[in-house]
Amino acid sequence: MASSSPAPVRFLTGITTSGTPHLGNYVGSVRHSVRFSREKHVQSFYFLADYHALIKVDEPARIQRSTLEIAATWLACGLDPERVTFYRQSDIAEIPELTWFLTCVTAKGVLNRAHAYKASMDKNIARGDDPDADVNAGLFMYPVLMGADILMFNAHKVPVGRDQVQHIEMARDMAQRFNHLYGEHFTLPEAEIDDAVATLPGLDGRKMSKSYDNTIPLFAPRAQLQKLIAGIVTDSRAPGEPKDTEGSALFQIYQAFADAEETQMLRRAFAEGISWGDAKQILFERIDREVAPMREHYDALLNDPAQIEQILRAGADKARALSRPFMAELRQAVGLRNLAARDKAAARKAGKTVRPSFKQYRDKDGLFYFKLLDANGVQLLQSVGFASPQEAGRMIGTLRQQGGPALSLLAAQLEPIDNEGVRAASAALEALAAEAAGGS
Ligand code: TRP
């Protein structure tokens, strides 16, 4: 009996390229998602959200630097670009296009209620300013761009912090609305919140965040790491006095890196009155032990940006093998179509049948191939070679049954085609599928 593995669950996550990765990013997101990417039956997508960065950052050099640093961080932490799809958002030309499609199915009132935009408004109102003062439309549209990131690759699960859950719900709404209007094209994504993943306190005890300027860069050189850790706020208890673990930023950061036993040891040391200086030294050594090997890799990557550029371009090719045919399908769905290709319904009315056809053959290399030809015999698709005619036949069956949507699913078994070609092939397959379903 042939055992079939379950269809992979698709995970997708992005990081905005507006700063230098810090310990909070590592503990809250990077560490977890890299571990996760190694599991079986997951297909994961990791990307650098550089379009999102433009909303907050207007310094080109900082965008470029941050993109490099975040890419290097992911790689240094063990993300394997062969296993996952690792890309830069702005390399995927289909994302802004999909953003527009989604913009047109999103209620403006829903965007009015998005947290990030509302927070800016509320701040202005509290100050007595115009509510929209210094608010760009990018901030307002942020959830739609994020929806396009997610729906472009039909992600099932999106691991995010609680602050992002609303955005995933909005993406679901967009998918639902679009599907309702144009047919089932999108998977409805779900937020995946890992409560075990702590939000890390920063130097001042508030959540570690660029916006509070209280971060410890993940790959700060050893000496700087030590100096920053020395600056973590503590209370003023003297050496010998018992210390509270509750509410201690130092203890919480330690806990995020240490195992249960190590944590227990520090808890005891606190009770026994360890000095803050010694506690900080323990924290420094614990973090450095985990980070040092990755730091070396990170520094090497930063010194070779061309290699990262190449990895990202290869990732974009892999991503676009999915996004290009999918976008062609969506264009077809909403009515952005080749005018010479008749609408199915119209063609039927006119008593004509658009009848593309498949042609199977064996080539000199001994492998089995097929082509899809349009009604005029023009080649639309060319398969890769298969070991048996049955395999080729099965794939033709899938294409016949599922029509255009199958194109993106089966992209790996087809020779690459450009947008125009995808559009034509998609239209031909839709025609065949409609014929098969309608029977007339
Ligand atoms: N908004 C996310 C953040 O700032 C980054 C992001 C952009 C993202 N697009 C995404 C995360 C899609 C998950 C899925 O953290």
Coordinates of C-alpha atoms and ligand atoms in Angstrom, one line a residue:
M1 CA 0.0 0.0 0.0
A2 CA 1.3 3.4 -0.8
S3 CA 1.6 5.5 2.2
S4 CA 0.8 9.2 1.6
S5 CA 2.2 11.8 3.9
P6 CA -0.2 14.4 5.1
A7 CA -0.4 17.7 3.1
P8 CA 2.0 20.1 4.6
V9 CA 0.7 22.9 6.8
R10 CA 1.9 26.2 5.4
F11 CA 3.5 28.7 7.9
L12 CA 4.4 32.2 7.1
T13 CA 6.0 35.0 9.0
G14 CA 7.7 38.3 8.3
I15 CA 9.8 40.8 10.1
T16 CA 9.7 44.5 9.3
T17 CA 13.2 45.7 8.3
S18 CA 13.3 48.9 10.3
G19 CA 15.9 48.1 12.9
T20 CA 18.7 45.9 14.3
P21 CA 17.5 42.5 15.7
H22 CA 17.5 42.4 19.5
L23 CA 17.2 39.8 22.2
G24 CA 13.4 40.4 22.2
N25 CA 13.1 39.5 18.5
Y26 CA 15.2 36.4 19.1
V27 CA 13.3 35.1 22.1
G28 CA 9.9 36.2 20.8
S29 CA 10.1 35.1 17.2
V30 CA 13.3 34.0 15.5
R31 CA 14.3 31.2 17.8
H32 CA 10.9 29.6 17.8
S33 CA 10.3 29.9 14.1
V34 CA 13.7 28.5 13.1
R35 CA 13.1 25.5 15.4
F36 CA 9.7 25.1 13.8
S37 CA 11.0 25.2 10.3
R38 CA 12.8 22.0 10.8
E39 CA 9.7 20.0 11.6
K40 CA 8.2 17.6 9.1
H41 CA 5.1 18.3 7.2
V42 CA 5.5 22.0 7.5
Q43 CA 6.2 24.2 4.5
S44 CA 7.4 27.6 5.7
F45 CA 7.7 31.0 4.3
Y46 CA 10.0 33.6 5.9
F47 CA 10.3 37.0 4.6
L48 CA 11.8 40.5 5.1
A49 CA 8.9 42.9 5.2
D50 CA 10.7 45.8 3.6
Y51 CA 7.6 47.4 2.1
H52 CA 6.3 47.6 5.6
A53 CA 9.5 49.3 6.8
L54 CA 8.8 52.2 4.4
I55 CA 5.8 53.1 6.5
K56 CA 8.0 54.1 9.5
V57 CA 11.5 54.7 8.1
D58 CA 12.5 57.3 5.5
E59 CA 16.2 56.7 5.7
P60 CA 17.2 54.5 2.7
A61 CA 20.5 53.4 4.3
R62 CA 18.8 52.2 7.4
I63 CA 16.3 50.1 5.4
Q64 CA 19.2 48.5 3.5
R65 CA 21.2 47.9 6.6
S66 CA 18.3 46.5 8.5
T67 CA 17.3 44.2 5.7
L68 CA 20.9 42.8 5.6
E69 CA 21.0 42.4 9.4
I70 CA 17.7 40.7 9.7
A71 CA 18.5 38.3 6.8
A72 CA 21.9 37.5 8.4
T73 CA 20.2 37.0 11.7
W74 CA 17.8 34.4 10.4
L75 CA 20.5 32.6 8.6
A76 CA 22.9 32.7 11.5
C77 CA 20.2 31.3 13.8
G78 CA 19.9 28.3 11.6
L79 CA 17.2 29.0 9.0
D80 CA 17.9 26.7 6.0
P81 CA 17.0 28.4 2.8
E82 CA 16.9 25.1 1.0
R83 CA 14.2 23.8 3.3
V84 CA 12.1 26.9 3.5
T85 CA 11.1 29.7 1.2
F86 CA 13.2 32.7 2.4
Y87 CA 12.6 36.0 0.5
R88 CA 12.4 39.7 0.5
Q89 CA 8.9 41.1 0.2
S90 CA 9.8 43.7 -2.3
D91 CA 11.2 41.1 -4.7
I92 CA 7.7 39.7 -5.1
A93 CA 6.0 42.0 -7.6
E94 CA 2.7 40.2 -7.2
I95 CA 2.4 41.4 -3.6
P96 CA 1.6 45.0 -4.3
E97 CA -0.7 43.8 -7.1
L98 CA -2.6 41.6 -4.7
T99 CA -2.6 44.5 -2.2
W100 CA -4.7 46.4 -4.6
F101 CA -7.1 43.6 -5.2
L102 CA -7.6 43.2 -1.4
T103 CA -7.9 47.0 -1.0
C104 CA -10.9 46.8 -3.1
V105 CA -12.6 44.2 -1.0
T106 CA -11.7 45.7 2.4
A107 CA -14.2 48.0 4.1
K108 CA -12.7 51.4 5.0
G109 CA -14.4 51.2 8.4
V110 CA -12.5 48.1 9.3
L111 CA -9.2 49.9 8.6
N112 CA -10.3 52.8 10.8
R113 CA -10.4 50.4 13.7
A114 CA -6.9 48.9 13.2
H115 CA -4.8 49.2 16.3
A116 CA -1.7 50.8 14.9
Y117 CA -3.6 53.5 13.0
K118 CA -6.0 54.1 15.9
A119 CA -3.1 54.5 18.4
S120 CA -1.6 57.3 16.3
M121 CA -5.0 59.0 16.0
D122 CA -5.6 58.7 19.7
K123 CA -2.2 60.2 20.4
N124 CA -3.0 63.2 18.2
I125 CA -6.4 63.7 19.7
A126 CA -5.0 63.6 23.2
R127 CA -2.5 66.3 22.2
G128 CA -5.3 68.4 20.7
D129 CA -3.8 68.0 17.2
D130 CA -5.6 67.1 14.0
P131 CA -6.4 63.4 14.3
D132 CA -4.6 62.6 11.1
A133 CA -1.5 64.8 11.8
D134 CA 1.6 63.0 10.6
V135 CA -0.3 59.8 9.7
N136 CA 0.6 58.5 6.3
A137 CA -1.8 56.4 4.2
G138 CA 0.7 53.6 4.4
L139 CA 0.0 53.2 8.1
F140 CA -3.7 53.1 7.3
M141 CA -3.2 50.5 4.6
Y142 CA -0.7 48.4 6.7
P143 CA -3.2 45.6 7.4
V144 CA -4.0 45.2 3.7
L145 CA -0.4 44.8 2.7
M146 CA 0.0 42.3 5.5
G147 CA -3.1 40.5 4.2
A148 CA -1.5 40.3 0.8
D149 CA 1.7 38.8 2.3
I150 CA -0.3 36.1 3.9
L151 CA -2.9 35.3 1.3
M152 CA -0.3 35.4 -1.6
F153 CA 1.0 32.0 -0.4
N154 CA -2.2 30.7 1.1
A155 CA -0.7 30.3 4.5
H156 CA -2.7 28.3 7.0
K157 CA -0.9 29.5 10.1
V158 CA 0.8 32.8 11.0
P159 CA 2.9 32.8 14.2
V160 CA 2.6 36.2 15.7
G161 CA 2.5 38.1 18.9
R162 CA -0.8 39.1 20.4
D163 CA -0.5 42.6 19.0
Q164 CA -0.7 41.2 15.5
V165 CA -3.8 39.0 15.9
Q166 CA -6.2 41.7 14.7
H167 CA -4.3 41.8 11.4
I168 CA -4.7 38.1 10.9
E169 CA -8.4 38.4 11.5
M170 CA -8.5 41.2 8.9
A171 CA -6.7 39.0 6.4
R172 CA -9.3 36.3 7.0
D173 CA -12.1 38.8 6.3
M174 CA -10.4 39.8 3.1
A175 CA -10.0 36.2 2.0
Q176 CA -13.6 35.4 2.8
R177 CA -14.9 38.5 1.0
F178 CA -12.8 37.8 -2.0
N179 CA -13.8 34.1 -2.1
H180 CA -17.5 35.1 -1.8
L181 CA -17.3 37.4 -4.7
Y182 CA -14.9 35.5 -7.1
G183 CA -14.9 31.9 -6.0
E184 CA -12.7 29.9 -3.7
H185 CA -9.2 31.1 -4.2
F186 CA -7.8 31.8 -0.7
T187 CA -7.2 29.7 2.3
L188 CA -8.4 31.4 5.5
P189 CA -5.3 32.0 7.7
E190 CA -5.2 31.6 11.4
A191 CA -3.0 33.3 14.0
E192 CA -0.7 31.0 15.9
I193 CA 0.1 32.4 19.3
D194 CA 2.6 30.7 21.4
D195 CA 2.1 31.7 25.0
A196 CA 5.3 29.9 26.0
V197 CA 7.1 32.6 24.0
A198 CA 7.7 35.4 26.5
T199 CA 7.8 39.0 25.7
L200 CA 11.2 40.1 27.0
P201 CA 11.6 43.1 29.2
G202 CA 14.2 45.6 28.0
L203 CA 16.9 47.6 29.8
D204 CA 14.3 49.8 31.6
G205 CA 11.9 47.0 32.5
R206 CA 9.3 47.8 29.8
K207 CA 8.8 45.4 26.9
M208 CA 12.0 45.3 24.8
S209 CA 11.2 47.3 21.7
K210 CA 12.9 49.6 19.3
S211 CA 10.2 52.2 20.0
Y212 CA 11.3 52.4 23.7
D213 CA 15.0 52.5 22.8
N214 CA 15.7 49.9 25.5
T215 CA 17.0 47.0 23.4
I216 CA 20.0 44.8 23.6
P217 CA 21.2 43.9 20.0
L218 CA 21.2 40.2 19.6
F219 CA 24.7 40.2 18.1
A220 CA 26.3 43.0 20.0
P221 CA 30.0 42.3 20.4
R222 CA 30.8 40.5 23.7
A223 CA 32.1 43.6 25.4
Q224 CA 29.1 45.7 24.4
L225 CA 26.7 42.9 25.5
Q226 CA 28.3 42.9 28.9
K227 CA 28.1 46.6 29.2
L228 CA 24.4 46.7 28.2
I229 CA 23.5 44.0 30.6
A230 CA 25.2 46.0 33.3
G231 CA 22.7 48.7 32.5
I232 CA 19.6 46.7 33.2
V233 CA 17.5 48.4 35.9
T234 CA 17.4 46.8 39.3
D235 CA 16.2 47.9 42.6
S236 CA 18.7 49.3 45.1
R237 CA 19.1 46.3 47.4
A238 CA 22.6 45.8 48.6
P239 CA 24.6 42.6 48.4
G240 CA 23.4 40.1 51.0
E241 CA 19.8 41.4 51.0
P242 CA 17.4 38.9 49.4
K243 CA 16.1 40.0 46.0
D244 CA 12.7 39.6 44.4
T245 CA 12.5 37.6 41.2
E246 CA 9.0 38.9 40.7
G247 CA 9.2 42.0 38.5
S248 CA 12.9 41.7 38.0
A249 CA 13.8 42.3 34.4
L250 CA 17.1 40.6 34.9
F251 CA 15.5 37.5 36.2
Q252 CA 13.0 37.4 33.4
I253 CA 15.6 37.7 30.7
Y254 CA 17.6 35.0 32.3
Q255 CA 14.6 32.7 32.4
A256 CA 14.1 33.2 28.6
F257 CA 17.5 31.7 28.0
A258 CA 18.0 29.2 30.8
D259 CA 16.5 25.8 31.4
A260 CA 14.4 25.0 34.5
E261 CA 17.3 23.9 36.6
E262 CA 19.4 26.9 35.8
T263 CA 16.4 29.1 36.6
Q264 CA 16.0 27.4 39.9
M265 CA 19.6 28.1 40.8
L266 CA 19.3 31.8 40.1
R267 CA 16.1 31.9 42.1
R268 CA 17.9 30.5 45.0
A269 CA 20.8 32.9 44.6
F270 CA 18.3 35.8 44.6
A271 CA 16.8 34.5 47.9
E272 CA 20.3 34.2 49.3
G273 CA 21.1 37.8 48.5
I274 CA 23.4 37.6 45.4
S275 CA 24.7 41.0 44.5
W276 CA 23.3 42.6 41.3
G277 CA 26.7 42.7 39.9
D278 CA 27.2 39.0 40.2
A279 CA 23.6 38.3 38.9
K280 CA 24.4 40.4 35.8
Q281 CA 27.6 38.5 35.2
I282 CA 25.7 35.2 35.3
L283 CA 23.1 36.6 32.9
F284 CA 25.8 37.8 30.6
E285 CA 27.6 34.4 30.5
R286 CA 24.4 32.5 29.9
I287 CA 23.3 34.7 27.0
D288 CA 26.8 34.8 25.5
R289 CA 27.0 31.0 25.7
E290 CA 24.0 30.7 23.4
V291 CA 24.7 33.6 21.1
A292 CA 28.5 33.4 20.6
P293 CA 28.5 30.6 18.0
M294 CA 25.8 32.3 16.0
R295 CA 27.5 35.7 16.4
E296 CA 30.5 34.4 14.5
H297 CA 28.4 33.1 11.7
Y298 CA 26.5 36.5 11.7
D299 CA 29.7 38.5 11.4
A300 CA 30.8 36.4 8.5
L301 CA 27.5 36.8 6.7
L302 CA 27.6 40.6 7.2
N303 CA 31.0 40.7 5.6
D304 CA 29.6 38.9 2.6
P305 CA 26.4 40.8 1.6
A306 CA 26.6 39.4 -2.0
Q307 CA 26.0 36.0 -0.7
I308 CA 22.9 37.1 1.2
E309 CA 21.7 38.9 -1.9
Q310 CA 22.1 35.7 -3.9
I311 CA 20.2 33.7 -1.3
L312 CA 17.4 36.1 -1.3
R313 CA 17.2 36.2 -5.1
A314 CA 17.0 32.4 -5.2
G315 CA 14.3 32.6 -2.6
A316 CA 12.4 35.1 -4.6
D317 CA 12.5 32.7 -7.6
K318 CA 11.1 30.0 -5.5
A319 CA 8.4 32.2 -4.1
R320 CA 7.4 33.6 -7.5
A321 CA 7.1 30.2 -9.0
L322 CA 4.0 30.2 -6.8
S323 CA 2.9 33.8 -6.8
R324 CA 3.1 34.4 -10.5
P325 CA 0.7 31.7 -11.6
F326 CA -1.5 32.4 -8.6
M327 CA -1.8 36.1 -9.5
A328 CA -2.6 35.2 -13.1
E329 CA -5.5 33.0 -11.7
L330 CA -6.7 35.9 -9.6
R331 CA -6.5 38.4 -12.5
Q332 CA -8.6 36.0 -14.5
A333 CA -11.0 35.7 -11.6
V334 CA -11.7 39.4 -11.1
G335 CA -12.0 40.0 -14.9
L336 CA -8.6 41.5 -15.8
R337 CA -8.5 39.3 -18.9
N338 CA -7.1 38.8 -22.3
L339 CA -9.8 40.4 -24.5
A340 CA -9.3 37.9 -27.3
A341 CA -10.1 35.0 -24.9
R342 CA -13.8 34.7 -24.8
D343 CA -15.6 34.5 -21.5
K344 CA -16.7 30.9 -20.9
A345 CA -20.3 31.8 -20.6
A346 CA -20.3 34.0 -23.7
A347 CA -18.5 31.4 -25.7
R348 CA -21.1 28.8 -24.7
K349 CA -23.9 31.2 -25.7
A350 CA -22.4 31.7 -29.1
G351 CA -22.5 27.9 -29.5
K352 CA -18.8 27.7 -29.8
T353 CA -16.5 25.6 -27.6
V354 CA -13.1 26.7 -26.6
R355 CA -11.3 23.4 -26.9
P356 CA -7.7 23.3 -25.8
S357 CA -6.1 19.9 -25.7
F358 CA -3.3 17.9 -24.0
K359 CA -0.7 16.0 -26.0
Q360 CA 1.4 13.3 -24.4
Y361 CA 4.6 12.1 -25.9
R362 CA 7.9 10.3 -25.1
D363 CA 11.1 12.2 -25.8
K364 CA 14.6 11.0 -26.9
D365 CA 15.7 11.0 -23.2
G366 CA 13.2 8.2 -22.6
L367 CA 11.0 10.3 -20.3
F368 CA 7.3 11.0 -20.7
Y369 CA 6.1 14.6 -21.3
F370 CA 3.0 16.5 -22.1
K371 CA 2.0 19.8 -23.5
L372 CA -1.1 21.8 -23.3
L373 CA -2.2 23.4 -26.6
D374 CA -4.8 26.0 -27.1
A375 CA -7.7 25.7 -29.6
N376 CA -5.4 26.9 -32.4
G377 CA -2.6 24.4 -31.5
V378 CA -0.4 27.0 -29.9
Q379 CA 1.6 25.5 -27.0
L380 CA 0.6 26.9 -23.6
L381 CA 2.3 24.5 -21.2
Q382 CA 5.2 22.1 -21.2
S383 CA 5.7 19.6 -18.5
V384 CA 9.0 18.3 -17.1
G385 CA 9.9 14.7 -17.9
F386 CA 8.2 11.9 -16.0
A387 CA 9.4 8.3 -15.5
S388 CA 6.1 6.8 -16.6
P389 CA 3.2 7.8 -18.8
Q390 CA 0.9 7.1 -15.8
E391 CA 2.6 9.9 -13.9
A392 CA 2.2 12.3 -16.7
G393 CA -1.4 11.2 -17.1
R394 CA -2.2 11.8 -13.5
M395 CA -1.0 15.3 -13.7
I396 CA -3.1 16.0 -16.7
G397 CA -6.0 14.6 -14.8
T398 CA -5.4 17.1 -12.0
L399 CA -5.0 20.0 -14.3
R400 CA -8.3 19.0 -16.1
Q401 CA -10.2 18.7 -12.9
Q402 CA -8.9 21.6 -11.0
G403 CA -8.4 24.1 -13.8
G404 CA -6.3 27.3 -13.3
P405 CA -5.7 26.9 -9.5
A406 CA -3.8 23.7 -10.2
L407 CA -1.2 25.7 -12.1
S408 CA 0.4 27.1 -9.0
L409 CA 0.2 23.8 -7.1
L410 CA 1.9 21.9 -9.8
A411 CA 4.3 24.7 -10.8
A412 CA 7.3 22.5 -9.9
Q413 CA 6.3 19.9 -12.6
L414 CA 6.0 22.5 -15.3
E415 CA 8.5 24.5 -17.3
P416 CA 8.4 28.1 -16.2
I417 CA 6.2 30.4 -18.1
D418 CA 5.8 34.2 -18.1
N419 CA 2.8 36.1 -16.8
E420 CA 1.1 36.2 -20.2
G421 CA 1.6 32.5 -20.7
V422 CA 0.2 31.8 -17.2
R423 CA -2.8 33.8 -18.0
A424 CA -3.5 32.0 -21.3
A425 CA -2.9 28.5 -19.8
S426 CA -5.1 29.4 -16.8
A427 CA -7.9 30.4 -19.2
A428 CA -7.5 27.3 -21.2
L429 CA -7.6 25.1 -18.1
E430 CA -10.7 26.9 -16.8
A431 CA -12.4 26.3 -20.1
L432 CA -11.6 22.6 -19.9
A433 CA -12.7 22.3 -16.3
A434 CA -15.9 24.1 -17.0
E435 CA -16.6 21.8 -19.9
A436 CA -15.9 18.8 -17.8
A437 CA -18.1 20.1 -15.0
G438 CA -20.9 21.4 -17.2
G439 CA -20.9 18.4 -19.6
S440 CA -22.4 20.4 -22.4
Ligands
TRP1 N1 3.6 43.3 10.9 C1 4.6 42.4 11.3 C2 5.5 43.0 12.4 O1 5.8 44.2 12.4 C3 5.5 42.0 10.1 C4 4.8 41.4 9.0 C5 4.5 42.0 7.8 C6 4.2 40.1 9.0 N2 3.7 41.1 7.1 C7 3.5 40.0 7.8 C8 4.1 39.1 10.0 C9 2.8 38.8 7.5 C10 3.4 38.0 9.7 C11 2.7 37.8 8.5 O2 5.9 42.3 13.2

